[in-house]
Amino acid sequence: MSRTVYCNGEFLPEEDAKVSIFDRGFLFADGVYEVTSVLNGKLIDFDGHAKRLERSLGELQMASPVTTEELLEIHRKLVAENNIEEGMIYLQITRGNPGDRDFAFPPSDTKPTIVLFTQTANLLHNPKVDQGMKVVSVEDQRWARRDIKTVQLLYPSLAKMAAKAAGADDAWMVEDGAVTEGSSNNAYIVKGGKIITRHLGNEILHGITRAAVLRFAKSAQMEVEERAFTLEEAKEADEAFVTSASTFVMPVVQIDDTPVGTGTPGSVALRLREIYLDEMQKAAV
Ligand code: PMP
């Protein structure tokens, strides 16, 4: 059945939503995005995603075509129109359509392009939670501003395909011997009860789920260390996991050919998943 999507101010059937071939998003990957999860028809951490969107736009000197209040209304209307109980809302804003191709930014009065659409997914009872994910390591060959959530996702896409080809679920990217993050998630290890995840910087996306999970871990008196960790350290860890808006907290049970800990989902990861889902569903809007 056709979805109702949002395109530049209009709610339309998906087949009627059109973007120009000159759009900067299409020609230059000149755009940013956000993915917000929906549970029981409500948005998880909308404020966190709206704030990061604002930051991504600011870093690229791009203006938002909508206010945060309007954005919330658009999200809510899409959830209602498409009867989304569980799934995601994808949002993309690009520098718009200058009417031709040119490396230089178009005049500042060029209207940004904004599109949003819904996806349904089984997020709460994702079968991967019980099995845990297998990851393979790949070299991190992305650009140096991974803190901006741009739509240039070709390298993460190649990394995901390399993982699939190796019979794994995802890739962990490694730079100078240290793990940066997963292809579309933040990476963590647990050693001696301590949760270790890479510190914030330009090398990783500042995950909205990461921020919430670390906050909950600290309030549950769990020890957290934000620093770079090596691939070797990860393989010798007691457990490993990833976080993202659509997988929440997901255990990792194997890295390359090495089982992590017992090779089964770890108790810290499962506990954090439970706390995260509990708290975030209470705060959903
Ligand atoms: N890192 C990367 C590279 C990602 O693509 C994502 C998900 N978009 C994340 C981390 C997790 O971020 P969030 O928790 O905000 O979904």
Tab-separated table of N, CA, C and O and ligand atoms in Angstrom, residues 33-35 49 52 142 146 149 153 156 173 181-187 204-211 243-246 248 276, ligand 1:
chain	number	residue	atom	x	y	z
A	33	TYR	N	20.487	14.102	7.440
A	33	TYR	CA	19.309	13.303	7.713
A	33	TYR	C	19.203	12.969	9.195
A	33	TYR	O	20.149	13.192	9.959
A	34	GLU	N	18.062	12.437	9.574
A	34	GLU	CA	17.820	11.918	10.918
A	34	GLU	C	16.877	10.733	10.799
A	34	GLU	O	16.073	10.672	9.862
A	35	VAL	N	16.989	9.813	11.730
A	35	VAL	CA	16.050	8.696	11.808
A	35	VAL	C	15.536	8.648	13.241
A	35	VAL	O	16.328	8.542	14.181
A	49	HIS	N	17.007	14.196	18.428
A	49	HIS	CA	17.204	14.181	16.972
A	49	HIS	C	17.051	15.586	16.381
A	49	HIS	O	17.808	15.967	15.485
A	52	ARG	N	20.275	17.528	17.115
A	52	ARG	CA	21.423	17.127	16.279
A	52	ARG	C	21.219	17.607	14.841
A	52	ARG	O	22.169	18.006	14.170
A	142	ARG	N	35.999	6.640	5.683
A	142	ARG	CA	35.062	7.757	5.485
A	142	ARG	C	35.785	9.098	5.572
A	142	ARG	O	36.942	9.168	5.943
A	146	ARG	N	32.720	12.984	10.502
A	146	ARG	CA	31.668	11.986	10.740
A	146	ARG	C	30.699	12.440	11.812
A	146	ARG	O	29.701	11.772	12.072
A	149	LYS	N	25.795	14.503	10.360
A	149	LYS	CA	25.012	13.353	9.864
A	149	LYS	C	24.604	13.600	8.412
A	149	LYS	O	23.443	13.902	8.117
A	153	LEU	N	26.565	8.159	2.401
A	153	LEU	CA	26.635	6.900	3.135
A	153	LEU	C	27.207	5.778	2.277
A	153	LEU	O	26.974	4.606	2.560
A	156	PRO	N	29.835	3.512	4.416
A	156	PRO	CA	29.129	2.602	5.327
A	156	PRO	C	28.346	1.514	4.587
A	156	PRO	O	28.235	0.373	5.049
A	173	MET	N	34.302	-0.226	12.134
A	173	MET	CA	35.332	0.473	11.372
A	173	MET	C	36.504	0.823	12.280
A	173	MET	O	36.317	1.178	13.449
A	181	GLU	N	33.489	3.293	15.004
A	181	GLU	CA	32.080	2.950	15.259
A	181	GLU	C	31.618	1.887	14.274
A	181	GLU	O	32.393	1.457	13.418
A	182	GLY	N	30.359	1.478	14.399
A	182	GLY	CA	29.798	0.526	13.460
A	182	GLY	C	29.350	1.252	12.201
A	182	GLY	O	29.380	2.485	12.146
A	183	SER	N	28.917	0.507	11.180
A	183	SER	CA	28.538	1.148	9.916
A	183	SER	C	27.379	2.123	10.112
A	183	SER	O	27.284	3.123	9.424
A	184	SER	N	26.506	1.843	11.089
A	184	SER	CA	25.400	2.765	11.355
A	184	SER	C	25.025	2.739	12.833
A	184	SER	O	23.845	2.800	13.180
A	185	ASN	N	26.048	2.647	13.677
A	185	ASN	CA	25.796	2.598	15.123
A	185	ASN	C	27.073	2.914	15.884
A	185	ASN	O	28.158	2.867	15.310
A	186	ASN	N	26.945	3.222	17.160
A	186	ASN	CA	28.109	3.448	18.008
A	186	ASN	C	28.517	2.128	18.654
A	186	ASN	O	27.671	1.272	18.916
A	187	ALA	N	29.828	1.956	18.878
A	187	ALA	CA	30.380	0.686	19.349
A	187	ALA	C	30.876	0.776	20.798
A	187	ALA	O	31.431	1.803	21.204
A	204	ILE	N	33.502	10.307	14.978
A	204	ILE	CA	32.285	9.480	15.081
A	204	ILE	C	31.042	10.370	15.090
A	204	ILE	O	31.116	11.556	15.411
A	205	LEU	N	29.916	9.726	14.775
A	205	LEU	CA	28.640	10.416	14.912
A	205	LEU	C	28.279	10.458	16.399
A	205	LEU	O	28.461	9.456	17.108
A	206	HIS	N	27.804	11.598	16.853
A	206	HIS	CA	27.417	11.736	18.250
A	206	HIS	C	26.017	11.142	18.398
A	206	HIS	O	25.017	11.841	18.243
A	207	GLY	N	25.984	9.857	18.643
A	207	GLY	CA	24.720	9.130	18.654
A	207	GLY	C	23.761	9.660	19.716
A	207	GLY	O	24.154	9.903	20.861
A	208	ILE	N	22.518	9.804	19.318
A	208	ILE	CA	21.483	10.245	20.250
A	208	ILE	C	21.203	9.120	21.252
A	208	ILE	O	20.997	9.356	22.440
A	209	THR	N	21.242	7.883	20.756
A	209	THR	CA	21.032	6.730	21.637
A	209	THR	C	22.224	6.604	22.593
A	209	THR	O	22.051	6.294	23.776
A	210	ARG	N	23.423	6.859	22.070
A	210	ARG	CA	24.648	6.823	22.893
A	210	ARG	C	24.510	7.754	24.098
A	210	ARG	O	24.788	7.366	25.238
A	211	ALA	N	24.081	8.983	23.829
A	211	ALA	CA	23.966	9.968	24.912
A	211	ALA	C	23.007	9.466	25.995
A	211	ALA	O	23.305	9.536	27.186
A	243	THR	N	24.830	0.741	19.739
A	243	THR	CA	23.575	1.470	19.951
A	243	THR	C	23.239	2.292	18.718
A	243	THR	O	24.119	2.793	18.025
A	244	SER	N	21.941	2.409	18.445
A	244	SER	CA	21.446	3.313	17.406
A	244	SER	C	19.956	3.510	17.652
A	244	SER	O	19.337	2.749	18.400
A	245	ALA	N	19.403	4.520	16.982
A	245	ALA	CA	17.993	4.855	17.191
A	245	ALA	C	17.057	3.701	16.834
A	245	ALA	O	15.997	3.561	17.428
A	246	SER	N	17.452	2.872	15.859
A	246	SER	CA	16.524	1.814	15.448
A	246	SER	C	16.840	0.448	16.048
A	246	SER	O	15.980	-0.430	16.076
A	248	PHE	N	18.384	0.354	19.218
A	248	PHE	CA	18.489	0.641	20.664
A	248	PHE	C	19.846	0.137	21.161
A	248	PHE	O	20.855	0.649	20.727
A	276	TYR	N	16.963	1.436	28.792
A	276	TYR	CA	16.763	2.409	27.711
A	276	TYR	C	15.311	2.375	27.227
A	276	TYR	O	14.643	3.417	27.137
B	1	PMP	N1	27.137	6.111	14.066
B	1	PMP	C1	26.769	6.113	12.782
B	1	PMP	C2	27.821	6.122	11.729
B	1	PMP	C3	25.406	6.090	12.439
B	1	PMP	O1	25.034	6.100	11.140
B	1	PMP	C4	24.431	6.035	13.458
B	1	PMP	C5	22.970	5.966	13.160
B	1	PMP	N2	22.548	6.887	12.240
B	1	PMP	C6	24.870	6.034	14.797
B	1	PMP	C7	26.230	6.080	15.065
B	1	PMP	C8	23.896	5.994	15.941
B	1	PMP	O2	23.287	7.232	16.115
B	1	PMP	P1	21.831	7.346	16.767
B	1	PMP	O3	21.921	6.691	18.101
B	1	PMP	O4	21.616	8.800	16.876
B	1	PMP	O5	20.899	6.653	15.840
